[in-house]
Coordinates of C-alpha atoms and ligand atoms in Angstrom, one line a residue:
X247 CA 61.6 100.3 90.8
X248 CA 57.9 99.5 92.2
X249 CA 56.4 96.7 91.1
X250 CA 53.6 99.0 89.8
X251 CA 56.7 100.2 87.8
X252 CA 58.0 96.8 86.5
X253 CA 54.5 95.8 85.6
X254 CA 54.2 98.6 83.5
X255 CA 57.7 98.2 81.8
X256 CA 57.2 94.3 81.0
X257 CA 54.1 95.7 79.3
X258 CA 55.6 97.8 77.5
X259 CA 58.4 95.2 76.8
X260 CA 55.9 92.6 75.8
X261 CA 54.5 95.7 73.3
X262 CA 58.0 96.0 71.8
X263 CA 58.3 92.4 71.2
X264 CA 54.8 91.6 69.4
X265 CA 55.9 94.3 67.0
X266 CA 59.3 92.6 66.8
X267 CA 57.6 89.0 66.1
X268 CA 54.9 90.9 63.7
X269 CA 57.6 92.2 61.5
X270 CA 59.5 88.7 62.0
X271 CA 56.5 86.7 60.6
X272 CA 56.0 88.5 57.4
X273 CA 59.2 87.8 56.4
X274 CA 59.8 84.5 54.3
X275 CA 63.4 83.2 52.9
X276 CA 63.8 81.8 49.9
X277 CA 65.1 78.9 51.2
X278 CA 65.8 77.1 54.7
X279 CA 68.2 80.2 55.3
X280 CA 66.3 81.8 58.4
X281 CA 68.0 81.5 61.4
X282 CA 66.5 81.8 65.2
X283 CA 67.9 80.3 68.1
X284 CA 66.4 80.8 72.0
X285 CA 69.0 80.7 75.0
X286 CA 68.3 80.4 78.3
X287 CA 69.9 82.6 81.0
X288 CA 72.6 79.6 82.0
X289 CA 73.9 79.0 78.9
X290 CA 77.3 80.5 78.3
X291 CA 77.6 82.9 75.7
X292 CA 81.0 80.9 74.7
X293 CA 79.3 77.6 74.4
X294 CA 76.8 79.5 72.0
X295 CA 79.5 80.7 70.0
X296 CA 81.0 77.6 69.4
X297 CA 77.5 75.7 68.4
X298 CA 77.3 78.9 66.1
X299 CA 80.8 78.5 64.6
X300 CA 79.8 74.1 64.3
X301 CA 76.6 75.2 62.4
X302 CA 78.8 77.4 60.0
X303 CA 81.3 75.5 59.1
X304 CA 78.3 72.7 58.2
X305 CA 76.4 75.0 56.2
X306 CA 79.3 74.6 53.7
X307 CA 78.1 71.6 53.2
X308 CA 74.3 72.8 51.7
X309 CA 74.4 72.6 47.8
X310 CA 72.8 75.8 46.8
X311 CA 75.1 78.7 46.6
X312 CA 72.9 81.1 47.6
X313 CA 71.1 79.3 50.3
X314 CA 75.0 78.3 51.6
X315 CA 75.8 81.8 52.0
X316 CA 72.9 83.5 53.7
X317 CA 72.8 80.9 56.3
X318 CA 76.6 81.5 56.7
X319 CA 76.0 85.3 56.4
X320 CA 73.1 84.9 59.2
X321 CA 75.4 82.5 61.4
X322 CA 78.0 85.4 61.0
X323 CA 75.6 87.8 62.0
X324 CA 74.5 86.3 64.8
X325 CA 78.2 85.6 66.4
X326 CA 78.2 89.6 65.8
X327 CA 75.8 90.2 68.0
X328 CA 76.6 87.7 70.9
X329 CA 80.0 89.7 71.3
X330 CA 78.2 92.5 73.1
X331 CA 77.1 90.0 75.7
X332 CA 78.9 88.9 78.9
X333 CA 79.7 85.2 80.4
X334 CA 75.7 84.6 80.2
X335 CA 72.7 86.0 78.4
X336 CA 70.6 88.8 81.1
X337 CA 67.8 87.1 82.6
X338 CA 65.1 85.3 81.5
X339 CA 67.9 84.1 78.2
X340 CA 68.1 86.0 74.4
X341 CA 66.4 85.0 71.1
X342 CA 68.1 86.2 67.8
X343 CA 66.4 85.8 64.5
X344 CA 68.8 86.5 61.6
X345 CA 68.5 85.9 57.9
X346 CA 68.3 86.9 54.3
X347 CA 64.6 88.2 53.7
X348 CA 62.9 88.7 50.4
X349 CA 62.8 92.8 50.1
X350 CA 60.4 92.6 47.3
X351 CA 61.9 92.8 43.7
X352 CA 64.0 90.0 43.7
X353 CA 66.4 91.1 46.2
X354 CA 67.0 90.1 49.7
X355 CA 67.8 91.8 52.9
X356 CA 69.7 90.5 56.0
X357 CA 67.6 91.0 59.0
X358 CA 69.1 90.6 62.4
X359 CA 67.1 90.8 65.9
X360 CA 67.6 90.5 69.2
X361 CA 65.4 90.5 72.2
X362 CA 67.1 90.3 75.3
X363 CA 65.1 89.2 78.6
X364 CA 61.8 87.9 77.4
X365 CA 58.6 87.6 79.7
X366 CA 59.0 84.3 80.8
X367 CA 62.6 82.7 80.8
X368 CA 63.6 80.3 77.9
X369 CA 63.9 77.2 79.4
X370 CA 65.8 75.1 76.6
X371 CA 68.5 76.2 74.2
X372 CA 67.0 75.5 70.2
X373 CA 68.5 76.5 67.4
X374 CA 66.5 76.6 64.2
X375 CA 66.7 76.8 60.7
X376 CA 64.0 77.0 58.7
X377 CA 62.2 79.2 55.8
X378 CA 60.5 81.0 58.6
X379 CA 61.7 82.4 62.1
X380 CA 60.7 80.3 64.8
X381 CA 58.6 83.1 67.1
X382 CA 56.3 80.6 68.7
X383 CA 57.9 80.1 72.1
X384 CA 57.6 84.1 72.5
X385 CA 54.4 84.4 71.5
X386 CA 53.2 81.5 73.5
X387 CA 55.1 83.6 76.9
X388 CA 53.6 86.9 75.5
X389 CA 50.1 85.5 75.0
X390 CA 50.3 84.3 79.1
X391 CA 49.3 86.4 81.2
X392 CA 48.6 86.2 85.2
X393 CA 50.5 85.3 88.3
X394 CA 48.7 83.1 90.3
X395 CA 49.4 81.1 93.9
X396 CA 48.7 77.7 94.3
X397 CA 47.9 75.9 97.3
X398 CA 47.3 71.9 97.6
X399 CA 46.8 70.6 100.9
X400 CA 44.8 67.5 102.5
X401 CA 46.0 66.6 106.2
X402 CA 48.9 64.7 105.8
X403 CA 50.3 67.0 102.7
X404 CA 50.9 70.6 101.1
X405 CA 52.3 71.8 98.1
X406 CA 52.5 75.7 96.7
X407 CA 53.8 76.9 93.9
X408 CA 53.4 79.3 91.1
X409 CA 51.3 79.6 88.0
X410 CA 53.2 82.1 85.8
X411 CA 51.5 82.1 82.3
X412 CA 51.0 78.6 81.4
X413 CA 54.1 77.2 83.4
X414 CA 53.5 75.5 86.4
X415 CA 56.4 76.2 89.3
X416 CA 56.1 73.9 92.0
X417 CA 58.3 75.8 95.3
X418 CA 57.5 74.4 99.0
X419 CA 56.3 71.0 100.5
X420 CA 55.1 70.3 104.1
X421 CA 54.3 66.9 105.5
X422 CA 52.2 66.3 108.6
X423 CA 52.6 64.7 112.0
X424 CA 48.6 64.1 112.1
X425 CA 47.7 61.2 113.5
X426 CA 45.5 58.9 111.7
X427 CA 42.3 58.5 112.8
X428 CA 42.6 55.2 115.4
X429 CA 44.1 55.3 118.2
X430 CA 46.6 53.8 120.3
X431 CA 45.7 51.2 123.4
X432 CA 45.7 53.4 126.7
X433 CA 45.1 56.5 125.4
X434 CA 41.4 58.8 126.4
X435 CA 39.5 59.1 123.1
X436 CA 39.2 62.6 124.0
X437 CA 43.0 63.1 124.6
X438 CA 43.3 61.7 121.3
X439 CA 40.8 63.9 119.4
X440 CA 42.0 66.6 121.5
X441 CA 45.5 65.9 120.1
X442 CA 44.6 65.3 116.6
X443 CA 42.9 68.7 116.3
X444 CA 45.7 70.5 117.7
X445 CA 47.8 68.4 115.1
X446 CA 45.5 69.6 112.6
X447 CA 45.5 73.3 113.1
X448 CA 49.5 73.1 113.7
X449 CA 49.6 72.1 110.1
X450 CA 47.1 74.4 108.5
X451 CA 49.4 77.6 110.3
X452 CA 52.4 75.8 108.9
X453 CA 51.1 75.4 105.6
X454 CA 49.9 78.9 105.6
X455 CA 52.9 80.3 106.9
X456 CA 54.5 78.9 103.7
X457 CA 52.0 80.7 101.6
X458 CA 52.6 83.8 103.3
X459 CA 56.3 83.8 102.8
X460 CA 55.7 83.6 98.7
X461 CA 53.1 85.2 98.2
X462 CA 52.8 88.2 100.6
X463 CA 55.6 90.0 98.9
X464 CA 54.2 89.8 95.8
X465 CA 50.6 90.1 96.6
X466 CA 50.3 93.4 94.8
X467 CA 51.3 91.2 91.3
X468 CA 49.0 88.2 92.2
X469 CA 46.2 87.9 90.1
X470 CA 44.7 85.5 92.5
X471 CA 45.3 82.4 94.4
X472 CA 43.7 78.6 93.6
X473 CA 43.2 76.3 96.5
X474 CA 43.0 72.4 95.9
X475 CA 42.4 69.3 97.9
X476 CA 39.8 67.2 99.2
X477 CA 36.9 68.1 101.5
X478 CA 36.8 69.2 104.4
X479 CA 40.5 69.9 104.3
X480 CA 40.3 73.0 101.8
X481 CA 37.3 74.4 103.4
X482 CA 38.3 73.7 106.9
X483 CA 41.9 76.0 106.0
X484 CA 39.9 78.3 103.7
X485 CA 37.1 78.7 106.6
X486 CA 39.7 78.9 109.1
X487 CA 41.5 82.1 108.0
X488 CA 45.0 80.9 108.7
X489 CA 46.4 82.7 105.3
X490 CA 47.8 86.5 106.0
X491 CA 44.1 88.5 105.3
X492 CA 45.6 89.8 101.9
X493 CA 45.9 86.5 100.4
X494 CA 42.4 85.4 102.0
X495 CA 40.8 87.8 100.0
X496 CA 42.7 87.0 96.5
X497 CA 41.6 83.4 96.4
X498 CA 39.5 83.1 93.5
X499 CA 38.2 79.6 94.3
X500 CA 38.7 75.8 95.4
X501 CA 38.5 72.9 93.5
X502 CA 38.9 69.5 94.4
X503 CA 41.9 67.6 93.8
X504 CA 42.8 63.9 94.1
X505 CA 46.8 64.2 94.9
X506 CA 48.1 67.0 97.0
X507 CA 52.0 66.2 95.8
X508 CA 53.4 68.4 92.6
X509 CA 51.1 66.5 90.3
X510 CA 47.7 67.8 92.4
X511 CA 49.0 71.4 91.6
X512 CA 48.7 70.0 87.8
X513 CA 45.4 68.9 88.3
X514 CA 44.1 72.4 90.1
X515 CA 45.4 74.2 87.3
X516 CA 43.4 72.3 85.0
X517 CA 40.4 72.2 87.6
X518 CA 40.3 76.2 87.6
X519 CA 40.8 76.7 83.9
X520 CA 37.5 78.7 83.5
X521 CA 38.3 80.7 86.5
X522 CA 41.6 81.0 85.4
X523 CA 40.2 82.4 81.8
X524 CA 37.5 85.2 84.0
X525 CA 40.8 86.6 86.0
X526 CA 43.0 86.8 83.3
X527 CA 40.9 90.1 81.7
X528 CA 39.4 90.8 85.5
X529 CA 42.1 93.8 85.8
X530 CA 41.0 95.1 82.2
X531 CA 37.3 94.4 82.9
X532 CA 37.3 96.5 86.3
X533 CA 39.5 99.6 84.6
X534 CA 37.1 99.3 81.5
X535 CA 34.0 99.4 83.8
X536 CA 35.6 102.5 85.5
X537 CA 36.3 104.2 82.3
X538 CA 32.6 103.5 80.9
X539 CA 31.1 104.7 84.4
X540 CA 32.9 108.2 83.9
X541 CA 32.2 108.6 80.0
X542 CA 28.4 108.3 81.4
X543 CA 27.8 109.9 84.2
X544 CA 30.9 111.1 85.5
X545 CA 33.4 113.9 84.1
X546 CA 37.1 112.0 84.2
X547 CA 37.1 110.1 80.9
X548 CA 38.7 111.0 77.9
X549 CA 39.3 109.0 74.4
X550 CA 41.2 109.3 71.1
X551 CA 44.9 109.8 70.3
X552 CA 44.5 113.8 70.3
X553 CA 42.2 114.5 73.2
X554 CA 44.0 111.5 75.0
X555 CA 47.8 113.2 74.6
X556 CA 47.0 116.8 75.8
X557 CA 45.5 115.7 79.0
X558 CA 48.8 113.5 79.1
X559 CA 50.7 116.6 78.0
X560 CA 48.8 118.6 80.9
X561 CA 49.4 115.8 83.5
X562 CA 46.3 115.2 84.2
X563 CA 45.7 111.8 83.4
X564 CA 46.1 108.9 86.0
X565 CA 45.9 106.0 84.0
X566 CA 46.4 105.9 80.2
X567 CA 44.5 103.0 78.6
X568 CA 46.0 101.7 75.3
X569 CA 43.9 98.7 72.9
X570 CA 46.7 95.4 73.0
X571 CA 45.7 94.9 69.4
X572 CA 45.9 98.2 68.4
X573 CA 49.2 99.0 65.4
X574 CA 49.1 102.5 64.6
X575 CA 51.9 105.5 64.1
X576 CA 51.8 109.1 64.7
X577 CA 52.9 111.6 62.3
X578 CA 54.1 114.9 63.3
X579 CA 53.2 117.9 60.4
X580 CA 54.7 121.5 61.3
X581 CA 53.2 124.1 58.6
X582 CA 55.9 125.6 57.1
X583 CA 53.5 128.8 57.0
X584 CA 52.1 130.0 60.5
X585 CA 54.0 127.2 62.6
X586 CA 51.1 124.9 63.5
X587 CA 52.0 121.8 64.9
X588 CA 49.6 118.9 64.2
X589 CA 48.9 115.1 64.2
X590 CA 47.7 112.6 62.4
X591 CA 47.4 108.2 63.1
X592 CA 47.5 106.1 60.3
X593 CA 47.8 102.4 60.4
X594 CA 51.3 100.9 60.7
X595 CA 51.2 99.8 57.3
X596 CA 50.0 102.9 55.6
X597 CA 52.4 105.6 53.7
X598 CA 52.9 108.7 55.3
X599 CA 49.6 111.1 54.1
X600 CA 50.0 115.0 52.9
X601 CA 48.4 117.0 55.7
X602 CA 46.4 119.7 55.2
X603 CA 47.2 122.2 58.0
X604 CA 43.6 123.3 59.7
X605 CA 44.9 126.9 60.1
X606 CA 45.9 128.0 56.7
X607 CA 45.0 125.5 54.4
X608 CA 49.3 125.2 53.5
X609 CA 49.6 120.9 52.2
X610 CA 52.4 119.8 54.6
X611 CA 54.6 116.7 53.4
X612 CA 54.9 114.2 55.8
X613 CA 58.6 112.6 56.6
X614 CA 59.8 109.5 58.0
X615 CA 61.6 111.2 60.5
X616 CA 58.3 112.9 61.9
X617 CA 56.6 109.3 61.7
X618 CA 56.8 107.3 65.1
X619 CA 54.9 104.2 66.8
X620 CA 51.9 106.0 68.4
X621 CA 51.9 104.1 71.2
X622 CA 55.4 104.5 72.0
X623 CA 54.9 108.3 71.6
X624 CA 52.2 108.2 74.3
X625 CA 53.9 106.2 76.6
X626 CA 57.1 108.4 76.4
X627 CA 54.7 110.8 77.5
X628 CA 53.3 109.0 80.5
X629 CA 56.2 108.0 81.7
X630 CA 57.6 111.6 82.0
X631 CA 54.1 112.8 83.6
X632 CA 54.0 109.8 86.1
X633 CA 51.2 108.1 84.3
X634 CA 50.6 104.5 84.6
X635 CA 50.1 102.5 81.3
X636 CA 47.6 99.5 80.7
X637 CA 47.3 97.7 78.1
X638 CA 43.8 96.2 77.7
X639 CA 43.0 92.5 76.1
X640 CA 39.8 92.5 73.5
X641 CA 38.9 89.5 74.3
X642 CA 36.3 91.0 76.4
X643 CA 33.1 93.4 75.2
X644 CA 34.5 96.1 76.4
X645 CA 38.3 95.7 75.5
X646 CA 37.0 95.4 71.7
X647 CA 34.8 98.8 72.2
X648 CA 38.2 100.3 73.3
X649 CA 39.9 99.3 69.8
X650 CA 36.7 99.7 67.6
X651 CA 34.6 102.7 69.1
X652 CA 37.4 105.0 71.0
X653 CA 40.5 104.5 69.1
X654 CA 42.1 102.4 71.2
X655 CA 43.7 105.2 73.4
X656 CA 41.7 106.2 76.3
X657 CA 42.6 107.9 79.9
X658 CA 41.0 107.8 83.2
X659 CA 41.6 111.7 84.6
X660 CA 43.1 113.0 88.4
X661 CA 40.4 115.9 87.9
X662 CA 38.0 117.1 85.2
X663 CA 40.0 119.7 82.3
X664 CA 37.4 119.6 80.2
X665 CA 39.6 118.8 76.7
Ligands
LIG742 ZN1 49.5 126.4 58.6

């Protein structure tokens, strides 16, 4: 898959689980009887088990009958599920949220999820138990967004890493062989400072050549690249163009740092935090800029679910825009009468509307079966037309225009069809 491609299906991913965690939070036991438990990728499924089985044969210990058997009929649920997995969870870990819900009436329902390979990987095995699922980990990993490079370097010291989301991955260290200032008895001062600067510029290529290796083959993913340390030393390697020319061009700023060990790539992260904020919506500003310079003056622009899907339908769009708040479902309506097809959105949490059809005037009933995740509908159809998908944030003018004013669908068009 491209990483184009992989972008686009951890979008969609991260789509599927906010719906998931939506649902998840609306639901309240009646009691401490919700169970959720994150873990990580090298945990062993059988280990889980057996925590599982320990935390079932406890809960006949809890006093309350009916509390005492949803949590065993959760825990039972749960060891269900974790039979369809091998040795160890797929990457990145699983999270499975299973419990007895109120269904409204009195009555409860079991719920059990799973959501296999989040975002970001889980880094610590929980289990939880609690009159509410525990869905803030995920929605702290689907709320980060941004791949960033990090580069700390004085003369002596370099460290790079990673900024993925929130989470800080420190990877390669360099130390120095330059000379400190004084020199030794015997030797020309100009020798010296000769040899110091070649000393110098030896490190800045090595340090540089460790930046390359990370982040040249993922420079298409990089949201940018953060450079810390003290003066001159960051401007003397930013000045000097020893990064590959990609990379020179992504770095979104410098910032002094005191340390240049792991802890300086702390402080740069926390030195760039309003930078940091601007580049997170920079990829949905530019698109959204694009999008509003063709709905003025240009002809490749198109908005709303229905106008949106047949230029899908048609192939003509080349990048379907989709609101990241937006929560709405498509329903189908073929008249019975003279075989129209239409469509209409309603919020997720609406009931399914009688359609009038526009041709004869026949009510159509609407069905469940008929009803689908709008989204989800459009993206099927991208995906078949070679379409790429973006999700855009609102927390940007234009983002919220996208939700409020068009819909929250949107396409940028390969050529003009006029729909
Ligand atoms: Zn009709």
């Amino acid at each position: 898959m491209s990483q184009e491609g992989e972008q686009e299906h951890s979008d969609r991913k991260k789509y599927e689980f906010r719906k998931v965690i939506e649902d998840l939070k609306d639901y309240d036991g009646s009691g401490t009887q919700l169970v959720t438990i994150y873990i990580p990728d090298d945990r062993q499924i059988s280990d889980v088990v057996q925590h599982v089985t320990q935390e079932h044969s406890e809960a006949a210990n809890i006093k309350s009958k009916q509390t005492r058997t949803a949590v065993q009929d959760a825990l039972t649920s749960i060891k269900d599920r974790l039979r369809y997995f091998d040795t160890f969870p797929p990457d990145n870990g699983i999270v499975l949220f299973s419990g007895a819900v109120d269904s409204g009436g009195g009555r409860t329902d079991m719920v059990t999820k799973v959501l296999e390979s989040p975002p970001q990987p889980i880094e610590s095995f929980r289990y939880h138990c609690d009159s509410d699922f525990l869905t803030e980990p995920l929605e702290e990993m689907l709320a980060d967004k941004g791949l960033f490079g990090l580069i700390v370097l004085d003369r002596r010291e370099a460290n790079v890493g990673w900024l993925k989301g929130k989470r800080i991955e420190p990877v390669k260290s360099a130390s120095s062989l330059v000379p400190g200032k004084q020199r030794k008895g015997g030797q020309s001062a100009q020798r010296f400072a000769r040899l110091r600067l070649e000393a110098i510029d030896n490190f800045y290529q090595e340090v540089a050549g460790m930046a390359n290796d990370l982040f040249v083959p993922r420079r298409h993913e990089l949201d940018g690249i953060l450079v810390g340390g003290p003066s001159p030393t960051k401007d003397e390697f930013l000045d000097g163009d020893y990064l590959h020319h990609e990379l020179q061009d992504s770095v979104l700023d410098k910032f002094d740092v005191a340390y240049t060990d792991e802890s300086g790539l702390k402080d740069l992260v926390d030195n760039a935090e309003d930078a940091l904020a601007d580049a997170e919506v920079m990829k949905d500003k530019k698109v959204m800029e694009e999008f509003f310079k063709e709905l003025n003056a240009g002809d490749l622009a198109t908005y709303g679910f229905e106008p949106t899907r047949r230029n899908l339908v048609m192939g003509s769009v080349d990048r379907l825009l989709i609101s990241e708040d937006l929560r709405k479902d498509v329903i189908t309506y073929d008249c019975p009468e003279c075989d129209t097809t239409e469509r209409e959105v309603v919020d997720r949490r609406k009931s399914t509307p009688t359609h009038t059809c526009t041709e004869c005037g026949t009510d159509v009933e609407g069905t469940e079966e008929n009803r689908e995740d709008a989204i989800d509908h459009l993206i099927d159809i991208a995906e078949q037309r070679g379409t790429e998908t973006k999700f855009i944030s609102t927390d940007f003018e234009k983002g919220e225009q996208l939700l409020n004013a068009f819909g929250g669908f949107a396409g940028l068009l390969r050529y003009s069809t006029g729909v």
